[in-house]
Amino acid sequence: NDNSSRFGKYTQLQFDVSERNTNMINRTRSTCKLAGSKCEAYLLEKNRVTGHEPAERTYHIFYQILAAPDSQKSGYWSKMAGTNFDSFKYVGKTDTLQIEKRTDAQWFEGTCSTLELIRLGGDKLKTLMRAIIAVMQCGNLTFGKLGGDADRSECTSKSDLDDLADIMGVSAADLNLSFTERTMKTRNETYKVPLNAATAKYSCDAFAKEVYGKLFLWLVSGINEATR
C-alpha cells in the first residue's frame, strides 16, 4: 500500500432531491443530483511525521515538495533550493521514486493544481508549504546538556535552529527556550521548569506533530468549504 497518508475519515455525500423523479427509482442508479460533501477526519497517524520504518515512506507531501523545481521551492523559502530527501531527518532516503507511474514532482504539480481549484492557492498555498517545511526542519534540531548540567538543555544545532526561526518568523532565542523549558502555573505564580536534552527533543517532535495535525484539519476544513 503506497498510501502513507494514514488517517480515518467519514465522508457524507449531500444530494439535491428537488429534481427527483420517483418513477425512475431503482437500486443501481441515483435519481438525485450530487450537491456537495462533508468530510470528518480522525485518528491521524501523526507519529509518522517524526519517524517511519526504513522500507516505508513518511507523508507523501514531504517528498513532493522536495522533488519540486528549485525555482518553486525557493518561492516558499529561499533556503529550499538544492535540498533533497536527505536534507531533512524526518524524511530521509527512499527507494520509491514513482507512485502509479508518476514521480513526486508530477504529483506535487497535481497537488498544487487541486489546491488552487478549491481556492487554497496563492498566499494560502505559500503559507501551507512554509508550515510543512517548518515541520520537516524540526527534525534537524538536536539538543544537548546546557553547561554540563544534565538537567538542563540547549539546542546544539544552531544553524538549524536559526533556519527554523527564520521560517516561523520568531527569534532563535525564544524558539530555543520554548523547547528546553516548560511553563508551570499555580494559583499564585508562573514559573519555568528546565528540561533535559531527551525531553527537549521529545518536545520538539511533539510540536512538529501538532503543527502537522493542525495543518491537516485546516486543509480538510478548506475542502469542506469548497464542496459544501
Tab-separated table of C-alpha atoms in Angstrom:
chain	number	residue	atom	x	y	z
A	1	ASN	CA	0.000	0.000	0.000
A	2	ASP	CA	1.747	3.171	-1.174
A	3	ASN	CA	-0.698	5.436	0.639
A	4	SER	CA	1.392	6.702	3.532
A	5	SER	CA	-1.117	9.439	4.448
A	6	ARG	CA	-2.781	7.347	7.107
A	7	PHE	CA	-5.914	8.635	8.802
A	8	GLY	CA	-9.535	7.723	9.332
A	9	LYS	CA	-12.306	9.654	7.678
A	10	TYR	CA	-16.053	9.777	7.386
A	11	THR	CA	-17.393	11.340	4.197
A	12	GLN	CA	-21.009	12.426	3.899
A	13	LEU	CA	-22.397	12.991	0.395
A	14	GLN	CA	-25.166	15.563	0.086
A	15	PHE	CA	-27.827	15.207	-2.615
A	16	ASP	CA	-30.376	17.597	-4.071
A	17	VAL	CA	-33.744	15.841	-4.230
A	18	SER	CA	-35.647	18.770	-5.732
A	19	GLU	CA	-35.500	17.244	-9.225
A	20	ARG	CA	-36.023	13.667	-8.117
A	21	ASN	CA	-38.088	11.540	-10.473
A	22	THR	CA	-39.899	8.951	-8.391
A	23	ASN	CA	-40.807	6.981	-11.495
A	24	MET	CA	-37.153	6.183	-12.164
A	25	ILE	CA	-36.110	4.946	-8.728
A	26	ASN	CA	-34.006	1.787	-8.811
A	27	ARG	CA	-31.179	0.222	-6.861
A	28	THR	CA	-28.398	0.805	-9.386
A	29	ARG	CA	-28.878	4.411	-10.499
A	30	SER	CA	-29.185	7.512	-8.346
A	31	THR	CA	-32.074	9.791	-9.223
A	32	CYS	CA	-30.734	12.690	-7.120
A	33	LYS	CA	-28.154	15.294	-8.033
A	34	LEU	CA	-24.916	15.350	-6.020
A	35	ALA	CA	-24.847	18.810	-4.420
A	36	GLY	CA	-21.885	18.652	-2.047
A	37	SER	CA	-19.944	16.691	0.539
A	38	LYS	CA	-18.531	16.911	4.036
A	39	CYS	CA	-15.504	15.082	5.380
A	40	GLU	CA	-14.638	14.435	9.017
A	41	ALA	CA	-11.104	13.234	9.747
A	42	TYR	CA	-9.989	11.347	12.824
A	43	LEU	CA	-7.136	9.164	14.078
A	44	LEU	CA	-4.464	10.899	12.010
A	45	GLU	CA	-1.228	8.899	12.369
A	46	LYS	CA	0.890	11.843	13.500
A	47	ASN	CA	3.708	9.589	14.688
A	48	ARG	CA	4.600	9.056	11.035
A	49	VAL	CA	5.674	12.718	10.877
A	50	THR	CA	8.716	12.102	13.071
A	51	GLY	CA	9.597	8.521	12.200
A	52	HIS	CA	8.887	5.614	9.888
A	53	GLU	CA	10.277	2.197	9.062
A	54	PRO	CA	13.261	2.155	6.633
A	55	ALA	CA	11.256	0.321	3.972
A	56	GLU	CA	8.362	2.805	4.211
A	57	ARG	CA	7.817	6.465	3.420
A	58	THR	CA	6.564	9.290	5.558
A	59	TYR	CA	3.757	11.546	4.277
A	60	HIS	CA	3.810	11.995	0.514
A	61	ILE	CA	3.677	15.809	0.668
A	62	PHE	CA	7.208	15.949	2.122
A	63	TYR	CA	8.650	14.102	-0.866
A	64	GLN	CA	6.529	16.112	-3.278
A	65	ILE	CA	7.813	19.467	-2.023
A	66	LEU	CA	11.425	18.289	-2.111
A	67	ALA	CA	11.014	16.949	-5.662
A	68	ALA	CA	9.630	20.253	-6.974
A	69	PRO	CA	11.822	22.547	-9.119
A	70	ASP	CA	14.219	24.764	-7.150
A	71	SER	CA	12.537	27.867	-8.543
A	72	GLN	CA	9.262	26.755	-6.985
A	73	LYS	CA	10.784	25.592	-3.695
A	74	SER	CA	12.727	28.809	-3.191
A	75	GLY	CA	9.455	30.694	-3.606
A	76	TYR	CA	8.298	29.090	-0.369
A	77	TRP	CA	11.624	29.539	1.422
A	78	SER	CA	14.885	30.789	-0.057
A	79	LYS	CA	16.990	28.021	1.524
A	80	MET	CA	14.942	25.225	-0.031
A	81	ALA	CA	16.848	25.421	-3.317
A	82	GLY	CA	19.162	22.428	-3.660
A	83	THR	CA	17.519	20.417	-0.879
A	84	ASN	CA	16.647	16.741	-1.298
A	85	PHE	CA	15.190	13.895	0.758
A	86	ASP	CA	18.391	13.555	2.814
A	87	SER	CA	18.291	17.244	3.784
A	88	PHE	CA	15.636	16.553	6.428
A	89	LYS	CA	15.971	13.790	9.026
A	90	TYR	CA	12.223	13.209	9.274
A	91	VAL	CA	12.207	12.338	5.551
A	92	GLY	CA	15.440	10.565	4.652
A	93	LYS	CA	16.245	8.269	1.765
A	94	THR	CA	13.557	6.391	-0.157
A	95	ASP	CA	13.758	3.815	-2.931
A	96	THR	CA	10.201	4.556	-4.055
A	97	LEU	CA	10.542	7.320	-6.622
A	98	GLN	CA	7.306	6.724	-8.533
A	99	ILE	CA	3.744	6.033	-7.431
A	100	GLU	CA	1.222	4.872	-10.027
A	101	LYS	CA	3.829	5.683	-12.698
A	102	ARG	CA	4.087	9.337	-11.629
A	103	THR	CA	7.070	10.979	-9.943
A	104	ASP	CA	6.801	13.010	-6.747
A	105	ALA	CA	7.347	16.170	-8.803
A	106	GLN	CA	4.393	15.278	-11.031
A	107	TRP	CA	2.233	14.511	-8.024
A	108	PHE	CA	3.188	17.861	-6.470
A	109	GLU	CA	2.088	19.674	-9.612
A	110	GLY	CA	-1.267	17.936	-9.289
A	111	THR	CA	-1.476	18.741	-5.572
A	112	CYS	CA	-0.936	22.451	-6.225
A	113	SER	CA	-3.476	22.457	-9.063
A	114	THR	CA	-6.062	20.802	-6.840
A	115	LEU	CA	-5.474	23.285	-4.023
A	116	GLU	CA	-5.891	26.130	-6.497
A	117	LEU	CA	-9.159	24.554	-7.626
A	118	ILE	CA	-10.605	24.629	-4.114
A	119	ARG	CA	-9.455	28.214	-3.516
A	120	LEU	CA	-6.418	27.336	-1.395
A	121	GLY	CA	-3.849	28.763	-3.789
A	122	GLY	CA	-1.827	31.976	-3.746
A	123	ASP	CA	-0.781	33.194	-0.297
A	124	LYS	CA	-2.701	30.373	1.409
A	125	LEU	CA	-0.726	27.803	-0.550
A	126	LYS	CA	2.569	29.527	0.267
A	127	THR	CA	1.732	29.662	3.982
A	128	LEU	CA	0.745	25.990	3.930
A	129	MET	CA	4.001	24.950	2.255
A	130	ARG	CA	6.124	27.067	4.607
A	131	ALA	CA	4.420	25.443	7.583
A	132	ILE	CA	5.099	21.968	6.165
A	133	ILE	CA	8.748	22.910	5.603
A	134	ALA	CA	8.895	24.123	9.223
A	135	VAL	CA	7.647	20.703	10.333
A	136	MET	CA	10.418	19.000	8.356
A	137	GLN	CA	13.012	21.415	9.736
A	138	CYS	CA	12.074	20.489	13.314
A	139	GLY	CA	13.559	17.059	12.686
A	140	ASN	CA	17.020	18.552	12.130
A	141	LEU	CA	17.250	20.058	15.609
A	142	THR	CA	19.488	18.366	18.163
A	143	PHE	CA	19.754	19.022	21.903
A	144	GLY	CA	22.474	18.596	24.498
A	145	LYS	CA	23.386	19.469	28.082
A	146	LEU	CA	23.488	23.142	28.998
A	147	GLY	CA	26.841	23.965	30.587
A	148	GLY	CA	27.411	20.338	31.501
A	149	ASP	CA	24.179	20.222	33.563
A	150	ALA	CA	22.293	17.021	32.691
A	151	ASP	CA	19.024	18.509	33.960
A	152	ARG	CA	19.171	21.483	31.590
A	153	SER	CA	19.468	21.600	27.834
A	154	GLU	CA	20.009	23.764	24.808
A	155	CYS	CA	19.678	23.342	21.069
A	156	THR	CA	23.093	22.273	19.798
A	157	SER	CA	22.344	22.621	16.081
A	158	LYS	CA	22.475	26.412	15.998
A	159	SER	CA	22.256	26.846	12.221
A	160	ASP	CA	19.214	24.566	12.010
A	161	LEU	CA	17.598	26.464	14.881
A	162	ASP	CA	18.242	29.753	13.066
A	163	ASP	CA	16.683	28.317	9.910
A	164	LEU	CA	13.559	27.169	11.763
A	165	ALA	CA	13.263	30.555	13.453
A	166	ASP	CA	13.558	32.214	10.034
A	167	ILE	CA	10.746	30.107	8.559
A	168	MET	CA	8.488	30.702	11.552
A	169	GLY	CA	9.253	34.407	11.887
A	170	VAL	CA	10.339	34.225	15.542
A	171	SER	CA	13.641	34.725	17.345
A	172	ALA	CA	16.004	31.781	17.709
A	173	ALA	CA	16.381	32.533	21.431
A	174	ASP	CA	12.640	32.331	22.062
A	175	LEU	CA	12.382	29.175	19.982
A	176	ASN	CA	15.208	27.523	21.923
A	177	LEU	CA	13.518	28.308	25.244
A	178	SER	CA	10.167	27.001	24.023
A	179	PHE	CA	11.727	23.567	23.524
A	180	THR	CA	14.041	23.488	26.558
A	181	GLU	CA	11.717	24.868	29.232
A	182	ARG	CA	8.214	24.054	30.428
A	183	THR	CA	5.945	26.748	31.817
A	184	MET	CA	4.197	25.737	35.048
A	185	LYS	CA	1.284	27.664	36.511
A	186	THR	CA	-0.116	27.597	40.024
A	187	ARG	CA	-2.864	29.695	41.522
A	188	ASN	CA	-0.488	32.468	42.515
A	189	GLU	CA	2.534	32.219	40.239
A	190	THR	CA	4.015	31.120	36.945
A	191	TYR	CA	7.487	29.638	36.750
A	192	LYS	CA	9.787	27.839	34.311
A	193	VAL	CA	10.996	24.263	34.649
A	194	PRO	CA	14.138	23.315	32.666
A	195	LEU	CA	14.029	20.174	30.523
A	196	ASN	CA	16.844	17.719	29.903
A	197	ALA	CA	18.066	17.032	26.372
A	198	ALA	CA	15.901	13.949	25.785
A	199	THR	CA	12.745	15.727	26.936
A	200	ALA	CA	13.590	18.806	24.859
A	201	LYS	CA	13.881	16.619	21.750
A	202	TYR	CA	10.551	14.992	22.618
A	203	SER	CA	9.046	18.487	22.982
A	204	CYS	CA	10.356	19.488	19.549
A	205	ASP	CA	8.952	16.330	17.937
A	206	ALA	CA	5.604	16.831	19.672
A	207	PHE	CA	5.476	20.386	18.327
A	208	ALA	CA	6.113	19.145	14.780
A	209	LYS	CA	3.343	16.552	15.042
A	210	GLU	CA	0.891	19.084	16.468
A	211	VAL	CA	1.586	21.603	13.693
A	212	TYR	CA	1.105	18.900	11.058
A	213	GLY	CA	-2.129	17.792	12.708
A	214	LYS	CA	-3.489	21.353	12.735
A	215	LEU	CA	-2.495	21.819	9.076
A	216	PHE	CA	-4.296	18.616	8.164
A	217	LEU	CA	-7.524	19.713	9.866
A	218	TRP	CA	-7.239	23.163	8.257
A	219	LEU	CA	-6.956	21.511	4.851
A	220	VAL	CA	-9.991	19.293	5.491
A	221	SER	CA	-11.909	22.408	6.541
A	222	GLY	CA	-10.921	24.117	3.281
A	223	ILE	CA	-12.091	21.131	1.255
A	224	ASN	CA	-15.425	21.126	3.096
A	225	GLU	CA	-15.825	24.844	2.457
A	226	ALA	CA	-15.258	24.327	-1.265
A	227	THR	CA	-17.598	21.353	-1.596
A	228	ARG	CA	-20.479	22.238	0.689
